[in-house]
Coordinates of N, CA, C and O in Angstrom, one line a residue:
X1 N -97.6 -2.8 33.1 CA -96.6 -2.4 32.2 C -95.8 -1.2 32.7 O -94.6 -1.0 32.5
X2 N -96.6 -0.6 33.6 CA -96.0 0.6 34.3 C -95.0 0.5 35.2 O -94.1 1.4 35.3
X3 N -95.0 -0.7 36.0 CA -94.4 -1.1 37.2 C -93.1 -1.9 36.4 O -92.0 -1.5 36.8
X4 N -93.1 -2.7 35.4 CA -91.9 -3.5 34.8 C -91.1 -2.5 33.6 O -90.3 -3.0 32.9
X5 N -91.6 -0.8 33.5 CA -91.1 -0.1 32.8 C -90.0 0.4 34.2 O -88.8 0.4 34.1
X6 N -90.7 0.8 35.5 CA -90.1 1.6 36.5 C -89.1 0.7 36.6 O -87.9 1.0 36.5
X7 N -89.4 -0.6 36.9 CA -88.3 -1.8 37.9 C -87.4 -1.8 36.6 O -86.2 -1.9 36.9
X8 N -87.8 -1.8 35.0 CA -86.2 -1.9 34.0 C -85.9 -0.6 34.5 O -86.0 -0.8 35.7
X9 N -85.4 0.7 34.3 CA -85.0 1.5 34.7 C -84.3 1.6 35.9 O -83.2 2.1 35.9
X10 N -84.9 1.2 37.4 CA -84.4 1.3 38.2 C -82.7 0.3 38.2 O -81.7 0.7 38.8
X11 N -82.9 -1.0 37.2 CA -82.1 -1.8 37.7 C -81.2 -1.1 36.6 O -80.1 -1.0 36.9
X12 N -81.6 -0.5 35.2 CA -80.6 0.2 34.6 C -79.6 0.9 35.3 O -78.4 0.7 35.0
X13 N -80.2 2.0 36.3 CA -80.0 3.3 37.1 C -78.9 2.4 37.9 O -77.8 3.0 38.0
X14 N -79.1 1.1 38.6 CA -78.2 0.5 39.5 C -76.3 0.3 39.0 O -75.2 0.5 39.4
X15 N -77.2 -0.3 37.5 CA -75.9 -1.2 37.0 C -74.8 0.1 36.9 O -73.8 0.2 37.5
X16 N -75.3 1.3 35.8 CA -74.9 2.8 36.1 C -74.0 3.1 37.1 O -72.9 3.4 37.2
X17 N -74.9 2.8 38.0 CA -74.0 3.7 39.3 C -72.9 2.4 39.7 O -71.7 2.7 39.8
X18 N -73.1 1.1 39.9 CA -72.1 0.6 40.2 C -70.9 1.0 39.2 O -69.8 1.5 39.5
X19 N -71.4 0.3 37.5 CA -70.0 0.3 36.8 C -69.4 2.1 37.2 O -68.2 2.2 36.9
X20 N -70.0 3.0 37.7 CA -69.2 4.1 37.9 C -68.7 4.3 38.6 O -67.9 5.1 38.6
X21 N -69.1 3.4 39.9 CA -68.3 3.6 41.2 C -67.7 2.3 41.7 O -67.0 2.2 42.7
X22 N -68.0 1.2 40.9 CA -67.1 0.0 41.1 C -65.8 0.2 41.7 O -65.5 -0.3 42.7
X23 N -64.7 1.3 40.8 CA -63.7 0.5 41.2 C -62.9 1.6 42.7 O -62.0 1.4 43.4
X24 N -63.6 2.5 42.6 CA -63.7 3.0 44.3 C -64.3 2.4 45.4 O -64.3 2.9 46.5
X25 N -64.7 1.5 45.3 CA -65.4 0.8 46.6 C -64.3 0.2 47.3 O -64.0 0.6 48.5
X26 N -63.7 -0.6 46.8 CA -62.4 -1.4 47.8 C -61.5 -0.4 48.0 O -60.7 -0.7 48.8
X27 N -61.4 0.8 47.6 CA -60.6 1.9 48.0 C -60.7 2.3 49.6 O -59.8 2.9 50.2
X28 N -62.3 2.0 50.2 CA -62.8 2.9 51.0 C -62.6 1.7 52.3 O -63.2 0.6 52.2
X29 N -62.1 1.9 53.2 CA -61.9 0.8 54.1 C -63.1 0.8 55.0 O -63.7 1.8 55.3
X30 N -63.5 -0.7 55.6 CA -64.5 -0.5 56.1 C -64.4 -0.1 57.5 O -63.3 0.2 58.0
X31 N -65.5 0.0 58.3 CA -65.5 1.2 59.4 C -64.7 1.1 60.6 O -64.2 2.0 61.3
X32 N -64.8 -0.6 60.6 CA -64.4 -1.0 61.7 C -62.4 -0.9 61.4 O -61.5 -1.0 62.3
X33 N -62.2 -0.7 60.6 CA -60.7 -0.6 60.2 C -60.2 1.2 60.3 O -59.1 1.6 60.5
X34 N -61.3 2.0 60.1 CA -60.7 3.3 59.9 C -60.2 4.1 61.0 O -61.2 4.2 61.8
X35 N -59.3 4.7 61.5 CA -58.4 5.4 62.1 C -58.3 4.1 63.0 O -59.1 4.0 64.0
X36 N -57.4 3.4 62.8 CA -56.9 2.1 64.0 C -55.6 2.5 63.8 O -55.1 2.7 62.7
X37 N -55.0 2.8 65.1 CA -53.1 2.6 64.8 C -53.2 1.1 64.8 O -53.7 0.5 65.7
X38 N -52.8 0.7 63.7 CA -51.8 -0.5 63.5 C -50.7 -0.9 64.4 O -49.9 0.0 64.8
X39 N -50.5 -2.1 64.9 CA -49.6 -2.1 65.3 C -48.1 -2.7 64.5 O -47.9 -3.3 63.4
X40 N -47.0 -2.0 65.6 CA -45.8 -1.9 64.4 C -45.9 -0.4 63.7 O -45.0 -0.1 63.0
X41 N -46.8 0.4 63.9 CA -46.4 2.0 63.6 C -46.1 3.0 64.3 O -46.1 2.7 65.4
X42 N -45.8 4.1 64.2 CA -45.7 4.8 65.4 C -46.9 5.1 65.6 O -47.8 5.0 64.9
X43 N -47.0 5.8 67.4 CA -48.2 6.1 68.0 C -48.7 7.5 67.2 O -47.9 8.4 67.0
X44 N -50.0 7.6 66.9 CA -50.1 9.4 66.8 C -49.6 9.8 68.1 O -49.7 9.2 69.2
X45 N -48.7 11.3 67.8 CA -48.6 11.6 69.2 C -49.6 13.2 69.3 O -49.9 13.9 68.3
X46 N -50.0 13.5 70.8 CA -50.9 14.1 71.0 C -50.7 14.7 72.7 O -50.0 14.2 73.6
X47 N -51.5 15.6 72.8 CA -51.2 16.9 74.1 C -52.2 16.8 74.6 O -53.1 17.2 73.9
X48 N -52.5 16.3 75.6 CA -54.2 16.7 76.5 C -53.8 17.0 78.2 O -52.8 16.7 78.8
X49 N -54.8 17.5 78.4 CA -54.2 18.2 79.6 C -54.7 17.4 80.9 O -55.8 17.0 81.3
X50 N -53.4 17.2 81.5 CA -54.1 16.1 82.9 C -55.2 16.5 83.9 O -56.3 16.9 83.6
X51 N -54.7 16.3 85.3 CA -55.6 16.6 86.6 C -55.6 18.3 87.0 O -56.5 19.0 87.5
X52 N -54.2 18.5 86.7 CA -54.0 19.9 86.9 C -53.9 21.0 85.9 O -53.4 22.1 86.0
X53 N -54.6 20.6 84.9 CA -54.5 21.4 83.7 C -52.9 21.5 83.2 O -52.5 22.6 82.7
X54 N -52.1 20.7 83.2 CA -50.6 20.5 82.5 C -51.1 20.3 81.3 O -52.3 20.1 81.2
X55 N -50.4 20.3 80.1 CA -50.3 19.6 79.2 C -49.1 18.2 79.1 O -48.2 18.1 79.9
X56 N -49.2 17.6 78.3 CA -49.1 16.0 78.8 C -49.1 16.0 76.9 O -50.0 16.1 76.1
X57 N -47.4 15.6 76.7 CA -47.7 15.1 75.2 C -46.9 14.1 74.7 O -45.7 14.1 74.5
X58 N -47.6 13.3 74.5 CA -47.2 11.5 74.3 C -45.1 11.7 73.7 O -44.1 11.4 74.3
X59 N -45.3 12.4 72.5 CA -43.7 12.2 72.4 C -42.7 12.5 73.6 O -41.6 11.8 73.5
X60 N -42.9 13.5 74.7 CA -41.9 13.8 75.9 C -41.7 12.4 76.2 O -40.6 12.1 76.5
X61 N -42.6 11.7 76.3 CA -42.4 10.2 77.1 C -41.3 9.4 76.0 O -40.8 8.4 76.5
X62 N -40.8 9.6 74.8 CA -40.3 8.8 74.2 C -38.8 8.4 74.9 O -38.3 9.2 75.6
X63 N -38.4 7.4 74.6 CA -37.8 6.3 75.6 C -38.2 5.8 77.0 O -37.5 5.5 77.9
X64 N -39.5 5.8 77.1 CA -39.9 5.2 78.1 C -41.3 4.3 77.9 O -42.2 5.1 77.4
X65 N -41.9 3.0 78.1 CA -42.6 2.9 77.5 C -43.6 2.9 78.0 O -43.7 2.6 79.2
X66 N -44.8 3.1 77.3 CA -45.7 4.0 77.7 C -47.4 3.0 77.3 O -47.9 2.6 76.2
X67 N -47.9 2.8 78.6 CA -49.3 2.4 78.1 C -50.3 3.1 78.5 O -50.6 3.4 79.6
X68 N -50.8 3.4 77.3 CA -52.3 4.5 77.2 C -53.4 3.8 77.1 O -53.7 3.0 76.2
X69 N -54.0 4.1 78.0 CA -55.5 3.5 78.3 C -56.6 4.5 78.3 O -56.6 5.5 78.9
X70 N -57.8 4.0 77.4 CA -58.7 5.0 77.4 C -59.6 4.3 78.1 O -59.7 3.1 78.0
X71 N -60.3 5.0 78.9 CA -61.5 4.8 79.9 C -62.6 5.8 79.8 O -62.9 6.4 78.8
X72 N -63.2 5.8 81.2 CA -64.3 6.7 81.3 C -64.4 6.2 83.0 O -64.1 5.0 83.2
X73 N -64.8 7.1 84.0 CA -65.7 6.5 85.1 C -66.9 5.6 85.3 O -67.4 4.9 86.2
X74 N -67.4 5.9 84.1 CA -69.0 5.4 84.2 C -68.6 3.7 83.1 O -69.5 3.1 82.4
X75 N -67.6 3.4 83.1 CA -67.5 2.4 82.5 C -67.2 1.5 83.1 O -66.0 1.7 83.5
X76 N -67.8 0.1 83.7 CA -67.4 -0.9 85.1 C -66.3 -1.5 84.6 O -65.5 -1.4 85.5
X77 N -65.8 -2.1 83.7 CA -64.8 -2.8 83.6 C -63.6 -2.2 83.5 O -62.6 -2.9 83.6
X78 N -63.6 -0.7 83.4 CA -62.4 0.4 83.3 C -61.9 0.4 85.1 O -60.8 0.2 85.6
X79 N -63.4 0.7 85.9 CA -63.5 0.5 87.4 C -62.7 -0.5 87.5 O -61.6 -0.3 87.8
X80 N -63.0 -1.6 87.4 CA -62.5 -3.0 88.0 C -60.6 -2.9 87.2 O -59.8 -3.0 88.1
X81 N -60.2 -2.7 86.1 CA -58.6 -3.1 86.5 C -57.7 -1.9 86.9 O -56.5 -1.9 86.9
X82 N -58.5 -0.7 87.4 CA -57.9 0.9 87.4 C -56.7 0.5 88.9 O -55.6 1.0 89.1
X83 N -57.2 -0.4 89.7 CA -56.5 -1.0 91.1 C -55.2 -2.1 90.7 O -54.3 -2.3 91.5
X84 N -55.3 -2.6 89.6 CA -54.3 -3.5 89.4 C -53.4 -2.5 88.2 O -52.2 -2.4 88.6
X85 N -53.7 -1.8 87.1 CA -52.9 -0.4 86.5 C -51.9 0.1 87.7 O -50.7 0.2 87.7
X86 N -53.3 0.6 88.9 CA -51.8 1.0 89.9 C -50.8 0.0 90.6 O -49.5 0.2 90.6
X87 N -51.4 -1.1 91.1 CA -50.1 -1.9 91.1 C -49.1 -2.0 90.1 O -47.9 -2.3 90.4
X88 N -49.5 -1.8 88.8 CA -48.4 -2.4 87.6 C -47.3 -1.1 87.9 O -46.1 -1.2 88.0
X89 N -48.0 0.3 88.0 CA -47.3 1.0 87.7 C -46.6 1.8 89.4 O -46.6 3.0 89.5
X90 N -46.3 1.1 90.1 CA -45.6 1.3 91.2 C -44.4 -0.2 91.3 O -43.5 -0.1 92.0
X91 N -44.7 -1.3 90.4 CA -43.5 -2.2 89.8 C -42.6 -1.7 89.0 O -41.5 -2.2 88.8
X92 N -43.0 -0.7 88.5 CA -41.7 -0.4 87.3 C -41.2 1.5 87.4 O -42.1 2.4 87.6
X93 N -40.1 1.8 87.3 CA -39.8 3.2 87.8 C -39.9 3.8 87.2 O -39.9 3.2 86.1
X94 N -40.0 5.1 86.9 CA -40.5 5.9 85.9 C -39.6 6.3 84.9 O -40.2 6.6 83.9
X95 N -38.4 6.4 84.8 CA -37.4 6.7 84.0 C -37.8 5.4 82.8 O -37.6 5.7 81.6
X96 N -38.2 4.4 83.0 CA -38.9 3.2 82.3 C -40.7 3.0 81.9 O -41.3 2.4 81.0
X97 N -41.2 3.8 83.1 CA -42.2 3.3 82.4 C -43.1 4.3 82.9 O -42.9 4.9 83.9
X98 N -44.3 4.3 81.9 CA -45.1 5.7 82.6 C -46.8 5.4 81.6 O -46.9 5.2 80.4
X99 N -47.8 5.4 82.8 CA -48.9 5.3 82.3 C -49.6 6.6 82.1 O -49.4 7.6 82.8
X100 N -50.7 6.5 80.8 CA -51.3 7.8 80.6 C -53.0 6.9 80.4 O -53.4 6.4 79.4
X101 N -53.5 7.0 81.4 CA -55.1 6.8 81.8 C -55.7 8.1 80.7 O -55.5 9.3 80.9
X102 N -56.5 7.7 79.6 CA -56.9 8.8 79.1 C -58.4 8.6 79.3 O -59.0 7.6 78.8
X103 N -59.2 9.7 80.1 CA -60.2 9.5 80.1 C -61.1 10.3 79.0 O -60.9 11.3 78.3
X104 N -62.1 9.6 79.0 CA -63.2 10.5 77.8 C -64.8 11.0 78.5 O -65.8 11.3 77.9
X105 N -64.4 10.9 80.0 CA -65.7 11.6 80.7 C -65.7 12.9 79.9 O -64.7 13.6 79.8
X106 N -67.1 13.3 79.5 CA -66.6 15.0 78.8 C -67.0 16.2 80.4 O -67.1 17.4 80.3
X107 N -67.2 15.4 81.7 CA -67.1 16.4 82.9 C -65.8 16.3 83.5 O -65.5 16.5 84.6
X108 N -65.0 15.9 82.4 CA -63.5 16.0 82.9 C -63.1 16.0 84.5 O -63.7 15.2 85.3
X109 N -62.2 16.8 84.7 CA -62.2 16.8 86.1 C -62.9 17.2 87.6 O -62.6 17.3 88.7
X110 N -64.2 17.4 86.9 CA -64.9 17.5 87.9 C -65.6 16.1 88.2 O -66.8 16.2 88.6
X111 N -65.4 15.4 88.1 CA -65.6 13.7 87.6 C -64.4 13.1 87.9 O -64.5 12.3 88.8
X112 N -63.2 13.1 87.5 CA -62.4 12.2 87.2 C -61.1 12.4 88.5 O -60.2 11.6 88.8
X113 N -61.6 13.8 89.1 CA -60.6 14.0 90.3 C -61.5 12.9 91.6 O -60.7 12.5 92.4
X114 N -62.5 12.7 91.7 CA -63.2 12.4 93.0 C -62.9 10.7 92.9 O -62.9 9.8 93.8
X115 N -62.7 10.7 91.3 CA -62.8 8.6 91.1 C -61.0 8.6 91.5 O -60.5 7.7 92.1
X116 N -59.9 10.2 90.9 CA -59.1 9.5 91.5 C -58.4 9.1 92.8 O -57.7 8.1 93.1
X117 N -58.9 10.2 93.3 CA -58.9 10.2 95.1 C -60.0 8.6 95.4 O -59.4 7.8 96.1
X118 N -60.8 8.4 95.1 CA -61.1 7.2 95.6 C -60.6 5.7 95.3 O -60.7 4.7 96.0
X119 N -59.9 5.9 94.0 CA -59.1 4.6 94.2 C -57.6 5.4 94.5 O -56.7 4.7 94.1
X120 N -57.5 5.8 94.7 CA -56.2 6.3 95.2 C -55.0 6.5 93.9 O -53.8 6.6 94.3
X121 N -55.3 6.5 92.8 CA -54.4 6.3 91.7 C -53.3 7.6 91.8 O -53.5 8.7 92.3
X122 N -52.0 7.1 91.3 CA -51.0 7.9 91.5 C -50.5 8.3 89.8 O -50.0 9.4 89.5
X123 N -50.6 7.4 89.1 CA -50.6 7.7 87.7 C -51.8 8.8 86.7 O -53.0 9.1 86.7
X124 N -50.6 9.3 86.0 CA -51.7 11.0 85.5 C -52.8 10.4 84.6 O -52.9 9.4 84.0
X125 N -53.3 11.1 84.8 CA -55.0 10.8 84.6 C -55.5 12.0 83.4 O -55.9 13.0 83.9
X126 N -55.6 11.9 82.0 CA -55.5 13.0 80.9 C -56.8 12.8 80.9 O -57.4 11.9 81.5
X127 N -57.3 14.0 79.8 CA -58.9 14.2 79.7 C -58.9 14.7 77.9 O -58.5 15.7 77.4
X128 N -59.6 13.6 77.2 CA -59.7 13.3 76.1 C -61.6 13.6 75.6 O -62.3 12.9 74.8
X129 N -62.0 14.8 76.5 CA -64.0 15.0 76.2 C -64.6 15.0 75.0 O -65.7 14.6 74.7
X130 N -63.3 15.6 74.0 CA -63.8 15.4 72.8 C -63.6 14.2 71.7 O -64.0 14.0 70.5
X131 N -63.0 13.4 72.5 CA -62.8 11.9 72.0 C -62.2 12.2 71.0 O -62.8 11.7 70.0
X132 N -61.1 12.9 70.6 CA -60.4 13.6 69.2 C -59.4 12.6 69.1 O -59.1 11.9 68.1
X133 N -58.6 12.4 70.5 CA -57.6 11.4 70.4 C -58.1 9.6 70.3 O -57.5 8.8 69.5
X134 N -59.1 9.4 71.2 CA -59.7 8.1 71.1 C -60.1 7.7 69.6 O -59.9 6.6 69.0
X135 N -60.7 9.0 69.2 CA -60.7 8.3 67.8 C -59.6 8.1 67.0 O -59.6 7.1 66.2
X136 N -58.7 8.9 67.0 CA -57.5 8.9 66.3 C -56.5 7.2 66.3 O -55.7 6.7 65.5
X137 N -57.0 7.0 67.5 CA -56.6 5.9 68.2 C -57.2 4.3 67.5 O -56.8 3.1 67.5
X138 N -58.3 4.9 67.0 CA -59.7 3.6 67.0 C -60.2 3.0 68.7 O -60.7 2.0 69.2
X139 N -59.8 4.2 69.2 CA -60.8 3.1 70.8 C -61.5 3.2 70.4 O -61.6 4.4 70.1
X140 N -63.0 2.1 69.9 CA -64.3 2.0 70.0 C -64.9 1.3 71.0 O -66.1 1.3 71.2
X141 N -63.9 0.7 71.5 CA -64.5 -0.1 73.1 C -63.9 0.4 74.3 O -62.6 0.4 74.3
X142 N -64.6 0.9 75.4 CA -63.3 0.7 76.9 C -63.2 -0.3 77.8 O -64.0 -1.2 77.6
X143 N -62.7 -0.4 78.4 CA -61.2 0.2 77.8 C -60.9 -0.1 77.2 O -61.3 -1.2 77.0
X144 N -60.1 0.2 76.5 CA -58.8 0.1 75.4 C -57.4 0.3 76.0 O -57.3 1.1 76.9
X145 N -56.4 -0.4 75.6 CA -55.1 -0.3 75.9 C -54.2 -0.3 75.0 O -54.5 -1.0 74.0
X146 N -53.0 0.5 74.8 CA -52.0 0.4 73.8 C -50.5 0.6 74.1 O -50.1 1.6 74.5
X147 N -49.8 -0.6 74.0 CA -48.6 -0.4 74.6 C -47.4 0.3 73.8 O -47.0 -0.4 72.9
X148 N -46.9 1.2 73.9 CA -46.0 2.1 73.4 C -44.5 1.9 73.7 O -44.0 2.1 74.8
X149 N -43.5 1.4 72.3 CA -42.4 1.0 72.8 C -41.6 2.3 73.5 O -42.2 3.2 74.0
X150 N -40.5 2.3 73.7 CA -39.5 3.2 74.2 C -39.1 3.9 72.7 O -38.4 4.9 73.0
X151 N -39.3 3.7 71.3 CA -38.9 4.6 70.1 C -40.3 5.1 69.3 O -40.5 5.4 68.1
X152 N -41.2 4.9 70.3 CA -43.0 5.4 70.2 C -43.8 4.6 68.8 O -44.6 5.0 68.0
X153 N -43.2 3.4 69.0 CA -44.0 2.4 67.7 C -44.9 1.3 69.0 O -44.6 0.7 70.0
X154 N -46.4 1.6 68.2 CA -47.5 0.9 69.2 C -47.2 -0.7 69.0 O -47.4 -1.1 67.8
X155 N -46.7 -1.8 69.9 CA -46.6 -2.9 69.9 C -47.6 -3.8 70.3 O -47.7 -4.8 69.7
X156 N -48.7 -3.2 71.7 CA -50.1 -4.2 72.1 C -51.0 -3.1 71.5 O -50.8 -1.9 71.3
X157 N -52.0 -4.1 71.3 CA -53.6 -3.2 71.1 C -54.4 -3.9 72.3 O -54.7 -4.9 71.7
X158 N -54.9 -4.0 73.6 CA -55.4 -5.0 74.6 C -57.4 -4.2 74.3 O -57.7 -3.0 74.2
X159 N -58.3 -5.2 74.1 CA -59.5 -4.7 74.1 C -59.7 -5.1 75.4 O -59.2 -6.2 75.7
X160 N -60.4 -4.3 76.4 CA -61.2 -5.1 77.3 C -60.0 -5.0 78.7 O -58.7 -4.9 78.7
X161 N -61.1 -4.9 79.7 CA -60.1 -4.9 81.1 C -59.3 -6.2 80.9 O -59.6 -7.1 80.1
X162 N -57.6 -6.0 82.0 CA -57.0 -6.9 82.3 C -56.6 -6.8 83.1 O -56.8 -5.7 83.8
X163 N -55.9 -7.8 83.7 CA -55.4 -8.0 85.2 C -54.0 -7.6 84.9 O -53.2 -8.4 84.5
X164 N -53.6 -6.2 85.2 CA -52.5 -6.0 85.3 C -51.5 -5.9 86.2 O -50.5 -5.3 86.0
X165 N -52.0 -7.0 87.7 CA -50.7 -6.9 88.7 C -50.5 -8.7 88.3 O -49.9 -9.4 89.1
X166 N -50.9 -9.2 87.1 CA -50.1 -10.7 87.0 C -48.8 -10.3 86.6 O -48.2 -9.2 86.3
X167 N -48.4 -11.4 86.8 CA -46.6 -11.9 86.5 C -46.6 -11.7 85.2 O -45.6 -11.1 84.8
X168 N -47.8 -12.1 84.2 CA -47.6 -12.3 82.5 C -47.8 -10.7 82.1 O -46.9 -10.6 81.3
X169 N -48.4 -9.4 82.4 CA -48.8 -8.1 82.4 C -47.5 -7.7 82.8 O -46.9 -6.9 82.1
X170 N -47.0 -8.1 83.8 CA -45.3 -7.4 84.5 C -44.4 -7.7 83.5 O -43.7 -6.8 83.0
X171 N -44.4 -9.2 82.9 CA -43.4 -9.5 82.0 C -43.5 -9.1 80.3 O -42.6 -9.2 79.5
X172 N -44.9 -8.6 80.2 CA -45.1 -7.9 78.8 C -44.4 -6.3 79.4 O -43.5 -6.0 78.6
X173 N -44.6 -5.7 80.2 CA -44.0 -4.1 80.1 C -42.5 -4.9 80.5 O -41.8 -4.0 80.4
X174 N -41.8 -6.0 80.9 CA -40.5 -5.6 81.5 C -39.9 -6.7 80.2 O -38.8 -7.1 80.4
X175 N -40.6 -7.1 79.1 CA -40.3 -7.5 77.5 C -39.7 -6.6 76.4 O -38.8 -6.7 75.5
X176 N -40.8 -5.0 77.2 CA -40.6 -3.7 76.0 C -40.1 -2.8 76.7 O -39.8 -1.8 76.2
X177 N -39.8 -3.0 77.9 CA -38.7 -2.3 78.7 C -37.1 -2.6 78.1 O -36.1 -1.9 77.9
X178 N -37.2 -3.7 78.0 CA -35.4 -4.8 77.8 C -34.8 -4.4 76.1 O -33.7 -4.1 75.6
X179 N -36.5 -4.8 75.4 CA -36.3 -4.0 73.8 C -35.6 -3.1 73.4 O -35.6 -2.7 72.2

């Protein structure tokens, strides 16, 4: 009697709290949706400081378009397209186009200078340790890529390494170059 007294109450206690918080529930977006730039919006824009301690802030780049990639060293598939990024970005000149490698190693440059000397990368290399902007971003996987028009509205969202010295990667940045 004890147990079918507790279990009516409990499910009383349930119906309660739902009919009170019913109609807040679809209010609250689920997790995998919360802080994603949408594409079609503008980028957040944001300052992190590159290889040499500069600051580095996404709007100066506006009219030029801009792909931001978030990585890490310790991530192999970031490794594997970081050699074809530099090919993309010795195809197109900088008054047009300009990459921001944002890394989220939190040993920053004491880390991120030795990976870039070893692949030889010539594109700035930002340091994002507190993942403040990744999240802002929704990167929850790396890499992540986000292609940024020339009037700072995010057009690709790319999950996952790609081969960016193909013809189809050249003709997506020289698509939002022409835009």
């Amino acid at each position: 009697m004890m147990r079918l007294a507790i279990a009516g109450a409990a499910v009383c206690l349930m119906v309660a709290l739902v009919g009170i918080g019913g109609a807040a529930v679809p209010d609250i977006p689920p997790v995998a949706e919360r802080n994603v730039v949408k594409l079609g919006e503008p980028a957040p824009n944001f300052q992190l400081p590159d290889l040499q301690g500069r600051l580095v802030t996404l709007s100066d780049l506006r009219g030029k378009v801009v792909m931001l990639n978030f990585w890490a060293t310790w991530c192999g598939p970031c490794r594997v397209e970081m050699p074809a990024m530099e090919q993309l970005y010795h195809t197109f000149v900088r008054k047009d186009f300009e990459i921001l490698a944002v890394s989220i190693d939190v040993q920053g440059v004491a880390i991120t200078r030795p990976f870039q000397q070893e692949y030889h990368l010539t594109f700035p290399i930002l340091h994002d340790a507190d993942y403040r902007v990744g999240l802002t971003y929704g990167a929850r996987t790396l890499p992540m890529t986000f292609l940024v028009d020339r009037q700072g509205v995010v057009r690709h969202r790319i999950f996952g390494a790609r081969d960016w010295g193909t013809s189809e990667a050249q003709q997506l940045v020289q698509m939002l170059i022409n835009s």
